[in-house]
mmCIF file of C-alpha atoms in Angstrom:
data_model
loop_
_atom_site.group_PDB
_atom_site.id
_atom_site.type_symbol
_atom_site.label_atom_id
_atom_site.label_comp_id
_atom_site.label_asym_id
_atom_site.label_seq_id
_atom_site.Cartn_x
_atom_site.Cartn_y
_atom_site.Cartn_z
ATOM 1 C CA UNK A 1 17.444 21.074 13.347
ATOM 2 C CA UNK A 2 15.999 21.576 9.774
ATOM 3 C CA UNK A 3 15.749 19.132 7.180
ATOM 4 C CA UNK A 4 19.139 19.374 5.040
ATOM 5 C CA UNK A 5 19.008 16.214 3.522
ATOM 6 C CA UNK A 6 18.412 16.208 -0.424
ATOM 7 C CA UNK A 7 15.629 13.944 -1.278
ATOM 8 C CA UNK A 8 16.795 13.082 -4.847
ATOM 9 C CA UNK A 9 20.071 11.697 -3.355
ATOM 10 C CA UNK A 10 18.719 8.716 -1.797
ATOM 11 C CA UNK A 11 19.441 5.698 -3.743
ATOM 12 C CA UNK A 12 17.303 4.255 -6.493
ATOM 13 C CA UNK A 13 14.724 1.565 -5.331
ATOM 14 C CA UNK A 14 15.891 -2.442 -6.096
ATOM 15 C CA UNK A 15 14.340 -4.285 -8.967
ATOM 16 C CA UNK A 16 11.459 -6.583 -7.430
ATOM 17 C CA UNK A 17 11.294 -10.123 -9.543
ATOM 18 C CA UNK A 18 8.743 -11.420 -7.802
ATOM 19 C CA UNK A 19 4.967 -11.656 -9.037
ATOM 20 C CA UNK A 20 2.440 -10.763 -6.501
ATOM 21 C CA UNK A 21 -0.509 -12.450 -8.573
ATOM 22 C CA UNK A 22 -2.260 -9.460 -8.809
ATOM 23 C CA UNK A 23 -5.977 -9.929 -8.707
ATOM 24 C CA UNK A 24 -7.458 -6.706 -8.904
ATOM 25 C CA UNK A 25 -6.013 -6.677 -12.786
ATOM 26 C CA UNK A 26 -8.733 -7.328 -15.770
ATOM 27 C CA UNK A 27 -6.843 -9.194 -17.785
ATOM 28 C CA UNK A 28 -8.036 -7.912 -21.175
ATOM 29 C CA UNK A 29 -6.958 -4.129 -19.991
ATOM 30 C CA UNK A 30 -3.427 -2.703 -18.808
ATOM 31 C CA UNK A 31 -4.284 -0.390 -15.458
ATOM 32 C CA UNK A 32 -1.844 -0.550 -12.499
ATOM 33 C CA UNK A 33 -3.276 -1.030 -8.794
ATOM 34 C CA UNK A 34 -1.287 0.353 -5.867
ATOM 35 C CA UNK A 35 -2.778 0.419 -2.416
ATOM 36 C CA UNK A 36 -1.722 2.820 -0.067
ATOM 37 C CA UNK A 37 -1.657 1.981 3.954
ATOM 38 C CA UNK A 38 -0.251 2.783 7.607
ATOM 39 C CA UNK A 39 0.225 1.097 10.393
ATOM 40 C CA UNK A 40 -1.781 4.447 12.769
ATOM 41 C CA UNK A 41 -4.240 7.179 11.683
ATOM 42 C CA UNK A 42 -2.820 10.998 10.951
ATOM 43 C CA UNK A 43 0.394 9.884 9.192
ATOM 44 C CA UNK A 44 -0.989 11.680 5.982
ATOM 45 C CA UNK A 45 -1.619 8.674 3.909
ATOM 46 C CA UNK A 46 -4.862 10.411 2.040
ATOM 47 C CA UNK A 47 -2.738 13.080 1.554
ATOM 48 C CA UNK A 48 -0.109 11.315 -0.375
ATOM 49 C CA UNK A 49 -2.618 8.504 -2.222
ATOM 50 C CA UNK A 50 -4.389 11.840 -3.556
ATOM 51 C CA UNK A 51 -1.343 13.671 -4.793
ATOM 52 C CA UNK A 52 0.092 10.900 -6.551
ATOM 53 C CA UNK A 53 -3.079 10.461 -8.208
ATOM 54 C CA UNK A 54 -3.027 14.170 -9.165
ATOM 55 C CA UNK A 55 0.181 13.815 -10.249
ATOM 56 C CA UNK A 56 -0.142 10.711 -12.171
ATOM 57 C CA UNK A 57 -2.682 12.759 -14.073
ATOM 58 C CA UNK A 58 0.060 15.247 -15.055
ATOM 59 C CA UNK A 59 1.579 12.290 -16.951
ATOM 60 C CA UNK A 60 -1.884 11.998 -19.214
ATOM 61 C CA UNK A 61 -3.220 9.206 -17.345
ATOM 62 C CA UNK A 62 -6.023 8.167 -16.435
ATOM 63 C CA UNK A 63 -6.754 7.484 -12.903
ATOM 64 C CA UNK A 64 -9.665 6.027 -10.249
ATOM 65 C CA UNK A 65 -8.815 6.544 -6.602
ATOM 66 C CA UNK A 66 -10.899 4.343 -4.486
ATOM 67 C CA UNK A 67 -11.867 5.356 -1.094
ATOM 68 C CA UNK A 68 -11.417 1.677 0.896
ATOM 69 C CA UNK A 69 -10.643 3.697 4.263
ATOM 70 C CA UNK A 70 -13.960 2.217 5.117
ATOM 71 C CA UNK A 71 -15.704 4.226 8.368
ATOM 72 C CA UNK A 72 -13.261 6.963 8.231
ATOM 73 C CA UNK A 73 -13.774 8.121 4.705
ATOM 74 C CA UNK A 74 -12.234 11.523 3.277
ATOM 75 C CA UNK A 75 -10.652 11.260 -0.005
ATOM 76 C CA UNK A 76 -13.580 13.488 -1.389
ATOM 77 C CA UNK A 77 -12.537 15.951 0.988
ATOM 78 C CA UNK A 78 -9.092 16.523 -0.040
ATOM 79 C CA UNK A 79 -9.645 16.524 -4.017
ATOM 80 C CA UNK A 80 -12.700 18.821 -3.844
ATOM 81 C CA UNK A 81 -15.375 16.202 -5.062
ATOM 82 C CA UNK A 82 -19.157 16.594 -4.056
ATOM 83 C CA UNK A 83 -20.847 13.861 -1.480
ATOM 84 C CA UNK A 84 -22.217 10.935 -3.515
ATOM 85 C CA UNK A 85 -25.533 9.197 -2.936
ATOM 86 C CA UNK A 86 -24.071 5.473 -2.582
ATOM 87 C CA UNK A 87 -20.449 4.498 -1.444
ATOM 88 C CA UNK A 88 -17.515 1.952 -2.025
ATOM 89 C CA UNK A 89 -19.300 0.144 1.239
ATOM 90 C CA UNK A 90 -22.606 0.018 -0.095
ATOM 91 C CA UNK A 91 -21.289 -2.197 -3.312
ATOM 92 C CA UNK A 92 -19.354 -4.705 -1.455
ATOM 93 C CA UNK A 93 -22.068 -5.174 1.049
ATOM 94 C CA UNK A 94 -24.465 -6.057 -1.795
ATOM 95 C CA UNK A 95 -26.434 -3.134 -1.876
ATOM 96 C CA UNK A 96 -25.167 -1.538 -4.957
ATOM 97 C CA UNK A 97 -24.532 -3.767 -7.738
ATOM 98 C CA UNK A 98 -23.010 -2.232 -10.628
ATOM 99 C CA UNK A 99 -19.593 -0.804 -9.302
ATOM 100 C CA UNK A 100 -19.322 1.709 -12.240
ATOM 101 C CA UNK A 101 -22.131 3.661 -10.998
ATOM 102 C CA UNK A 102 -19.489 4.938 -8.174
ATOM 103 C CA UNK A 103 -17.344 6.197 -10.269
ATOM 104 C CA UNK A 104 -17.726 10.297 -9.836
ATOM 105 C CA UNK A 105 -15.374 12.916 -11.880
ATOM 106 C CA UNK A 106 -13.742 15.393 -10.232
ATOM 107 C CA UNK A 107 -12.557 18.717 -10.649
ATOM 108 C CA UNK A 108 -9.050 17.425 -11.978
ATOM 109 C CA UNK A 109 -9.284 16.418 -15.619
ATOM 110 C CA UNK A 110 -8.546 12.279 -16.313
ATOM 111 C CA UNK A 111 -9.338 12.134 -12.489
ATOM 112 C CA UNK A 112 -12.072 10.370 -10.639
ATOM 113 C CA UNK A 113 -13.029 8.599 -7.402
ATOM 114 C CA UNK A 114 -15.207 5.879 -6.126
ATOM 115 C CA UNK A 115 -16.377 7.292 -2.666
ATOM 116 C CA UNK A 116 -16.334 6.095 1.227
ATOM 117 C CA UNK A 117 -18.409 8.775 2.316
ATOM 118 C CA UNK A 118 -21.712 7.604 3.912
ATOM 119 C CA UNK A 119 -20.226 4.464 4.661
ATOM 120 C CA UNK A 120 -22.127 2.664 7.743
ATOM 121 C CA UNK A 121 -21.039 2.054 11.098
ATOM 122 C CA UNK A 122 -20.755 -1.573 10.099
ATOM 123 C CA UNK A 123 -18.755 -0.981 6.731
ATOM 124 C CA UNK A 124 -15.246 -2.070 8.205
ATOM 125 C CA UNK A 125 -16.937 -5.524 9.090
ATOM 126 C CA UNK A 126 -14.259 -8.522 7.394
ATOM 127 C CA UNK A 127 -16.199 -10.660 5.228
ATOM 128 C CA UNK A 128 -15.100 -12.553 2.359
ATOM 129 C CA UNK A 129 -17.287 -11.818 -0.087
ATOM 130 C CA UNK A 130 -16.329 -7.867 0.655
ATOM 131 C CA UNK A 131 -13.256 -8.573 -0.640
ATOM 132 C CA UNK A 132 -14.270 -10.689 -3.597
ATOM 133 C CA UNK A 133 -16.827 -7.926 -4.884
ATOM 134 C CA UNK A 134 -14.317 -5.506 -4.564
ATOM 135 C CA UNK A 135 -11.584 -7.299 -6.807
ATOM 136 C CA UNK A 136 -14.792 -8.143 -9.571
ATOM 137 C CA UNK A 137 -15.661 -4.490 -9.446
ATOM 138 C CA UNK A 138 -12.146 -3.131 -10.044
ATOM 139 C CA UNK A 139 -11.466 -6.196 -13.063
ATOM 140 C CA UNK A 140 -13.647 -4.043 -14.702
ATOM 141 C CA UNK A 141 -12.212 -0.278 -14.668
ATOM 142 C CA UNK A 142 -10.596 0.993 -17.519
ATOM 143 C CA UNK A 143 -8.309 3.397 -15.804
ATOM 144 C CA UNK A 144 -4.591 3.567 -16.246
ATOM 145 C CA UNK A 145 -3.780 3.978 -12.120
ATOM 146 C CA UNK A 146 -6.127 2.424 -9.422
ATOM 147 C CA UNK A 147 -4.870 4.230 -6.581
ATOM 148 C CA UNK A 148 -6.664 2.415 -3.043
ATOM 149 C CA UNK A 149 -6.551 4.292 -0.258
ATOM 150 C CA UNK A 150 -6.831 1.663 2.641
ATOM 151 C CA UNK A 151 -7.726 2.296 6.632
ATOM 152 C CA UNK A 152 -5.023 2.017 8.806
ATOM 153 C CA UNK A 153 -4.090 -0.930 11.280
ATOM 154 C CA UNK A 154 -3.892 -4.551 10.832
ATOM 155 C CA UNK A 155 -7.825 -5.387 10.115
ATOM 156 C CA UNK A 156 -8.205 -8.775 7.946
ATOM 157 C CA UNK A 157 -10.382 -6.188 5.267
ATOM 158 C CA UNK A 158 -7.080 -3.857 5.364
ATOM 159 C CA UNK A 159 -4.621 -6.684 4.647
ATOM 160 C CA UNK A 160 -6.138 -8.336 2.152
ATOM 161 C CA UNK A 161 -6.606 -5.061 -0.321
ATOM 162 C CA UNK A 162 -2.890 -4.483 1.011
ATOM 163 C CA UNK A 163 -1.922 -7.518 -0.707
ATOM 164 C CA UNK A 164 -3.775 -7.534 -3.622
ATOM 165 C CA UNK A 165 -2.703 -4.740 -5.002
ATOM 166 C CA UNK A 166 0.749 -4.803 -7.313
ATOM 167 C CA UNK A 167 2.755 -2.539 -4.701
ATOM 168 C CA UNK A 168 1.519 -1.908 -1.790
ATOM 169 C CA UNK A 169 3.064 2.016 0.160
ATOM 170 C CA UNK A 170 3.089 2.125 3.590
ATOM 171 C CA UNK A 171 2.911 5.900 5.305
ATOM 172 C CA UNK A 172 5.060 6.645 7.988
ATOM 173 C CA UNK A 173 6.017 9.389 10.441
ATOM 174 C CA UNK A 174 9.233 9.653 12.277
ATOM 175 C CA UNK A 175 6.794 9.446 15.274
ATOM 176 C CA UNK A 176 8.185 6.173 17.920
ATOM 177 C CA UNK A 177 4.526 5.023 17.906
ATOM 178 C CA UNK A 178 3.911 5.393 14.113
ATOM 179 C CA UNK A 179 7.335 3.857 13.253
ATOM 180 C CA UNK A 180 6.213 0.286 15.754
ATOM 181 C CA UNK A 181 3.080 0.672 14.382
ATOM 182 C CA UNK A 182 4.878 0.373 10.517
ATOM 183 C CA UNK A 183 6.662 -3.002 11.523
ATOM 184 C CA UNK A 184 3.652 -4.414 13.416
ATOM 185 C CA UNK A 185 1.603 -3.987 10.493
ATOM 186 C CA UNK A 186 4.129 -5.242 8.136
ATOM 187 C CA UNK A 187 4.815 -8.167 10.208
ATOM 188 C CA UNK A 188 0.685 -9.021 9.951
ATOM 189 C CA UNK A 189 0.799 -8.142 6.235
ATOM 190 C CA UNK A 190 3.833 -10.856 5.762
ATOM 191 C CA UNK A 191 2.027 -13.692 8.021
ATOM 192 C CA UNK A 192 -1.189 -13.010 6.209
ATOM 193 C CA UNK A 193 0.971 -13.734 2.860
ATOM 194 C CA UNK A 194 2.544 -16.713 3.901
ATOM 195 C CA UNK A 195 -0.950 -18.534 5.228
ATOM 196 C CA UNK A 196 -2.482 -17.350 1.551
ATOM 197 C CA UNK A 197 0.817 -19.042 -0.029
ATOM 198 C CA UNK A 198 0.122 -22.153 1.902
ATOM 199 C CA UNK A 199 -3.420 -22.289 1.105
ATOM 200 C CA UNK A 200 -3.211 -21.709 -2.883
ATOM 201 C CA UNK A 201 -0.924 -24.714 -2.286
ATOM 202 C CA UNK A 202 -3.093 -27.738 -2.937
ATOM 203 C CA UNK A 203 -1.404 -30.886 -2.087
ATOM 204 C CA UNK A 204 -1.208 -28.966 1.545
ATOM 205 C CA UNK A 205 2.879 -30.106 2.268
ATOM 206 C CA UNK A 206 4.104 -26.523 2.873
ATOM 207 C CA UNK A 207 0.951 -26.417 5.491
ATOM 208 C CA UNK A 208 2.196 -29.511 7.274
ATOM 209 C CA UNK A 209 5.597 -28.754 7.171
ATOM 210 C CA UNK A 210 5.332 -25.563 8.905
ATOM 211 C CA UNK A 211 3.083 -26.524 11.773
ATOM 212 C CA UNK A 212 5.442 -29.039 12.060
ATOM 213 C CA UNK A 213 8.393 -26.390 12.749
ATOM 214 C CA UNK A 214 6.259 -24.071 15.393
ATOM 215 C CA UNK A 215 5.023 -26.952 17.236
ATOM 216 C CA UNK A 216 9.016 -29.062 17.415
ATOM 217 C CA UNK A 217 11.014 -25.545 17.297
ATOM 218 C CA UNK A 218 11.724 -23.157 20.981
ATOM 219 C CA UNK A 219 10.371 -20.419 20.952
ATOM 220 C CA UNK A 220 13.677 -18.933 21.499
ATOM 221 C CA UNK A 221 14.563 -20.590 18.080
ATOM 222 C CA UNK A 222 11.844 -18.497 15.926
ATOM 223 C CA UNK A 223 12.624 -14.926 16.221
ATOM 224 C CA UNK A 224 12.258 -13.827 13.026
ATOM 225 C CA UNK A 225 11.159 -14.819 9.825
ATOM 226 C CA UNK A 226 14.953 -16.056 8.707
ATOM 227 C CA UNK A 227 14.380 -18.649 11.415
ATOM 228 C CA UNK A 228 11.417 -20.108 9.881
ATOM 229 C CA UNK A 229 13.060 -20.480 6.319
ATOM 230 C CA UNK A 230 15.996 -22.178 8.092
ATOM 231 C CA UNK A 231 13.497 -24.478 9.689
ATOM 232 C CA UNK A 232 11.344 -25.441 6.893
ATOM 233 C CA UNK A 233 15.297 -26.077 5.189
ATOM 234 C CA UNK A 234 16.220 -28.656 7.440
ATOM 235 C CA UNK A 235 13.277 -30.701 7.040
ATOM 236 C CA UNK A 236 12.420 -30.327 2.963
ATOM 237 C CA UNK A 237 15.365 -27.478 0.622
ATOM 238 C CA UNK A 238 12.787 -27.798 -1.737
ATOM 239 C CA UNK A 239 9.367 -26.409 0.206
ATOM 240 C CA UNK A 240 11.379 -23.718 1.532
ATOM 241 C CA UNK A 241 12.706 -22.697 -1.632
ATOM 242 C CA UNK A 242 9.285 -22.520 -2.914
ATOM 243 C CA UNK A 243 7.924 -20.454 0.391
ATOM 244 C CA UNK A 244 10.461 -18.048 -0.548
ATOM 245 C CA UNK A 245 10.193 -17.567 -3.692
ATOM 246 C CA UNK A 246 6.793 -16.031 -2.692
ATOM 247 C CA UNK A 247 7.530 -14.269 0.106
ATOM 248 C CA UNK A 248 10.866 -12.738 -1.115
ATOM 249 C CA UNK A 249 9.658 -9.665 -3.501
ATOM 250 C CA UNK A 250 7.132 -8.392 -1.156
ATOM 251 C CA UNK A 251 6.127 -5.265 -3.336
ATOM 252 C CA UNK A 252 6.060 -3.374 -0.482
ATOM 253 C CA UNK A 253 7.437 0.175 -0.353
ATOM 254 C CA UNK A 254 7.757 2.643 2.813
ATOM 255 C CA UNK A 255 7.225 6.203 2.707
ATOM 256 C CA UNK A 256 8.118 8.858 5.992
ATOM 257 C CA UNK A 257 5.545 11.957 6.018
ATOM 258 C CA UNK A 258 5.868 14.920 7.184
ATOM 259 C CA UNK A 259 9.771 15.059 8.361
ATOM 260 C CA UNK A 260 10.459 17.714 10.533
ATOM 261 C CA UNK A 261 14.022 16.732 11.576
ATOM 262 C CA UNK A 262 17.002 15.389 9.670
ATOM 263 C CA UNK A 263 17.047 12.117 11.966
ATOM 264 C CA UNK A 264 13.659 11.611 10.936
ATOM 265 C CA UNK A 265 14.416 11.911 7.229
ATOM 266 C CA UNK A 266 17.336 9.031 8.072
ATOM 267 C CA UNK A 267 14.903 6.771 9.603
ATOM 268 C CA UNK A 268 13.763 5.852 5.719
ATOM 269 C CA UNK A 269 17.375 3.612 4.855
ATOM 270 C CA UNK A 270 17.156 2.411 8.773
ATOM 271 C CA UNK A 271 14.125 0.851 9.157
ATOM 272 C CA UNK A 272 14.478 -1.052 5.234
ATOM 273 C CA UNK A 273 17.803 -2.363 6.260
ATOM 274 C CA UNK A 274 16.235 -3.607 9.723
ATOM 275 C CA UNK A 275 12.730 -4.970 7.722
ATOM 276 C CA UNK A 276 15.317 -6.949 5.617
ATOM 277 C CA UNK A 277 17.273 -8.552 8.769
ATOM 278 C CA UNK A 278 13.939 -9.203 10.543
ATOM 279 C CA UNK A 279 11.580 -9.831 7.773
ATOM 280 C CA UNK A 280 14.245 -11.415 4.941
ATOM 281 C CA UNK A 281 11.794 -9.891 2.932
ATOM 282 C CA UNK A 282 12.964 -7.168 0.086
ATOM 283 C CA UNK A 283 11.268 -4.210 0.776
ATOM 284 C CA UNK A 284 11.660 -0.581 -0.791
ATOM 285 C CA UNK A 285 12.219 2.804 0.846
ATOM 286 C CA UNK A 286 10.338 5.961 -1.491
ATOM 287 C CA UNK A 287 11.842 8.621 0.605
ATOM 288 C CA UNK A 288 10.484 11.480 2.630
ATOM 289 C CA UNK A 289 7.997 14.197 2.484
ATOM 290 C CA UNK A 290 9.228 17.270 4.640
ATOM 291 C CA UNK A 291 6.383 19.419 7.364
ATOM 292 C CA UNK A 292 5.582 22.316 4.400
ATOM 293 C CA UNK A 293 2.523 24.724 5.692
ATOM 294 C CA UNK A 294 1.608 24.426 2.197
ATOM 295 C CA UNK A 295 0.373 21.068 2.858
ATOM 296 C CA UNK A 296 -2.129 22.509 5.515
ATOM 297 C CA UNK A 297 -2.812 25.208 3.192
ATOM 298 C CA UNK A 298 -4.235 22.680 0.798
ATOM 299 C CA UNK A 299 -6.057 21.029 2.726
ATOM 300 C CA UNK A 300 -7.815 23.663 3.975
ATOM 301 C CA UNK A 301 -8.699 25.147 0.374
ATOM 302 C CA UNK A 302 -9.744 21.016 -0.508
ATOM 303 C CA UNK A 303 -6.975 21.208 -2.789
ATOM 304 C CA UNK A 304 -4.718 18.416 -3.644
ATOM 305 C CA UNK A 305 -1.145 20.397 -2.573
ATOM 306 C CA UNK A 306 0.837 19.857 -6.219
ATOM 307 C CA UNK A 307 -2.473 21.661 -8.120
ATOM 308 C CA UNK A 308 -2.677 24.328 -5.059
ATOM 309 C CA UNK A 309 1.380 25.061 -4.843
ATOM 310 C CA UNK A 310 3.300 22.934 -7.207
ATOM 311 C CA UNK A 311 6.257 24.545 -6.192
ATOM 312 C CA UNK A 312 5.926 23.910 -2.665
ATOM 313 C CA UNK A 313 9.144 21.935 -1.034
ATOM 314 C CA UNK A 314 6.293 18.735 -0.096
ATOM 315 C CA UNK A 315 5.331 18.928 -3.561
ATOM 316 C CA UNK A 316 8.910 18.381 -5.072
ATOM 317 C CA UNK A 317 9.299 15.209 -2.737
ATOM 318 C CA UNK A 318 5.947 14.079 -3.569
ATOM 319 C CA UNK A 319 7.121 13.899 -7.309
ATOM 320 C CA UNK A 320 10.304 12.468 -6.094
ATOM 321 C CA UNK A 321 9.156 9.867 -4.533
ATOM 322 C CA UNK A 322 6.557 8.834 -7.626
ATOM 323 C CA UNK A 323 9.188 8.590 -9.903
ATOM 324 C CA UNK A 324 10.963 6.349 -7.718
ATOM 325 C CA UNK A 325 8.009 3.982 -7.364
ATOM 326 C CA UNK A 326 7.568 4.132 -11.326
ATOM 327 C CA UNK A 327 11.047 3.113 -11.765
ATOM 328 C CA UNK A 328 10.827 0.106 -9.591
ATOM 329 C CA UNK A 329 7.648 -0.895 -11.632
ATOM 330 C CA UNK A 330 9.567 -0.265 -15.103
ATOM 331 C CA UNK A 331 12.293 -2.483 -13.143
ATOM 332 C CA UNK A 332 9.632 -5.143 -11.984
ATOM 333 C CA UNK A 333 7.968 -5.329 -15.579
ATOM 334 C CA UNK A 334 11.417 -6.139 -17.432
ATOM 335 C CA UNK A 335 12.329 -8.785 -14.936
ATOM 336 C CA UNK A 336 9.240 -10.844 -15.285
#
């Protein structure tokens, strides 16, 4: 069956009141950071982080993709940009220190990229202070769109620029294994959140009060994330109020790839509606991307697919599915 499902039909994305304390932001400039992730590799997600960029571009802005698929590198690849000498890895190990000297132009106008390429075989090692240069270097770009392109699976490195960023996308097929490997890495993304929430809490109550409902509660009692809130309610309203007002506006959005089937363009609405009875965490749903040969056509050609066939069905949805996401941060900006 063929994909007969109009993509501009699906319903608008929910206003998000929550703020995710971005801290890749510089807060004497005004650029946006969204991080793009997936829970497998070959789900398309440099495909999509690219195009958006390209298409952001359209719009007269200015924008910096960053390469942070560390090991695995190949944003320059798909936007037709020429191998640079030193790479993203090489400034947060240490070894490069200014972080504007990565910044390369490409052949799109108001388009440019910090590069992965070259990265070592030890670039995807967690540390810290990775992390740390990373958000200094960014505070200082004057772009309108930071676009990160992250590595897929649940790796601490992966989660943490996952989180930093102001809305996070997560790339999806309709595939069973990338579909578990969506929630798996959304359920790591939303326990590496809470921990973070408990830390930045200094008197350390919220800490205590949660070990104390995993180590009193069955097993059979915590199933999902609901059952912890109702937990931590019992023993102090208040903490759990505060736990989720952090954890409710997750800023996370879900995006299917390369839909071949009309189930698989249904699977979008399904799987929010079960991440909000599992997770009782708001999450959004983009929409879909349908299989287009176009798509391999422009990768082939190292042409970002809305520059190479703008007309193309993939392209359309691509577009779709931005202006969705820049609705929901329009929404997000008047509710704070």
């Amino acid at each position: 069956m063929t994909l007969q499902i109009d993509n501009d039909k699906i319903g608008q994305l929910p206003s998000r009141r929550g703020d995710r304390g971005n801290v890749l932001k510089h807060p004497g400039l005004h650029n946006t950071v969204w991080a793009f992730g997936g829970g497998k590799g070959g789900v398309g997600k440099s495909f999509v982080t690219v195009n958006t960029a390209v298409l952001l571009t359209k719009m007269s802005k200015k924008v910096l993709i960053v390469d942070a698929d560390l090991g695995a590198a190949n944003l320059h690849t798909l936007v037709g940009a020429e191998s640079t000498r030193y790479s993203l890895s090489a400034f947060m190990s240490g070894n490069v220190k200014d972080f504007a000297s990565l910044v390369t132009k490409t052949p799109i106008p108001n388009l440019e990229i910090v590069s992965g390429d070259r990265d070592s075989l030890d670039s995807a090692i967690y540390s810290s202070k990775k992390i740390e240069r990373l958000r200094d270097g960014l505070r200082h770009v004057d772009h309108d769109y930071i676009l990160l392109d992250t590595g897929p699976g649940t790796a601490p490195l992966q989660l943490d620029i996952l989180l930093s960023a102001e809305e996070t996308i997560l790339i999806s097929t309709g595939e069973p294994t990338s579909i578990e490997n969506t929630y798996r890495l959304m359920k790591c993304l939303f326990i590496r959140k809470m921990r973070k929430v408990m830390k930045n809490q200094k008197s350390g109550e919220l800490e205590n009060l949660l070990k104390k409902v995993f180590s009193t509660s069955s097993p059979t009692k915590i199933k999902k994330f609901g059952d912890i809130f109702f937990a931590l309610h019992q023993l102090d309203p208040e903490q759990e109020e505060y736990l989720r007002a952090a954890m409710e506006h997750s800023g996370v959005s879900l995006l299917f790839n390369n839909c071949t089937h009309a189930e698989d363009a249904r699977l979008g609405p399904l799987i929010k509606r079960g991440c909000q009875d599992y997770f009782d965490i708001e999450t959004g749903y983009l929409g879909f991307i349908q299989n287009d040969e176009a798509v391999t056509e422009s990768v082939r050609n190292r042409t970002p697919l809305v520059v190479h066939n703008g007309g193309a069905p993939a392209a359309h949805s691509l577009n779709t599915c931005l202006q969705r996401l820049l609705l929901n941060a329009r929404r997000q900006a008047m509710a704070l």
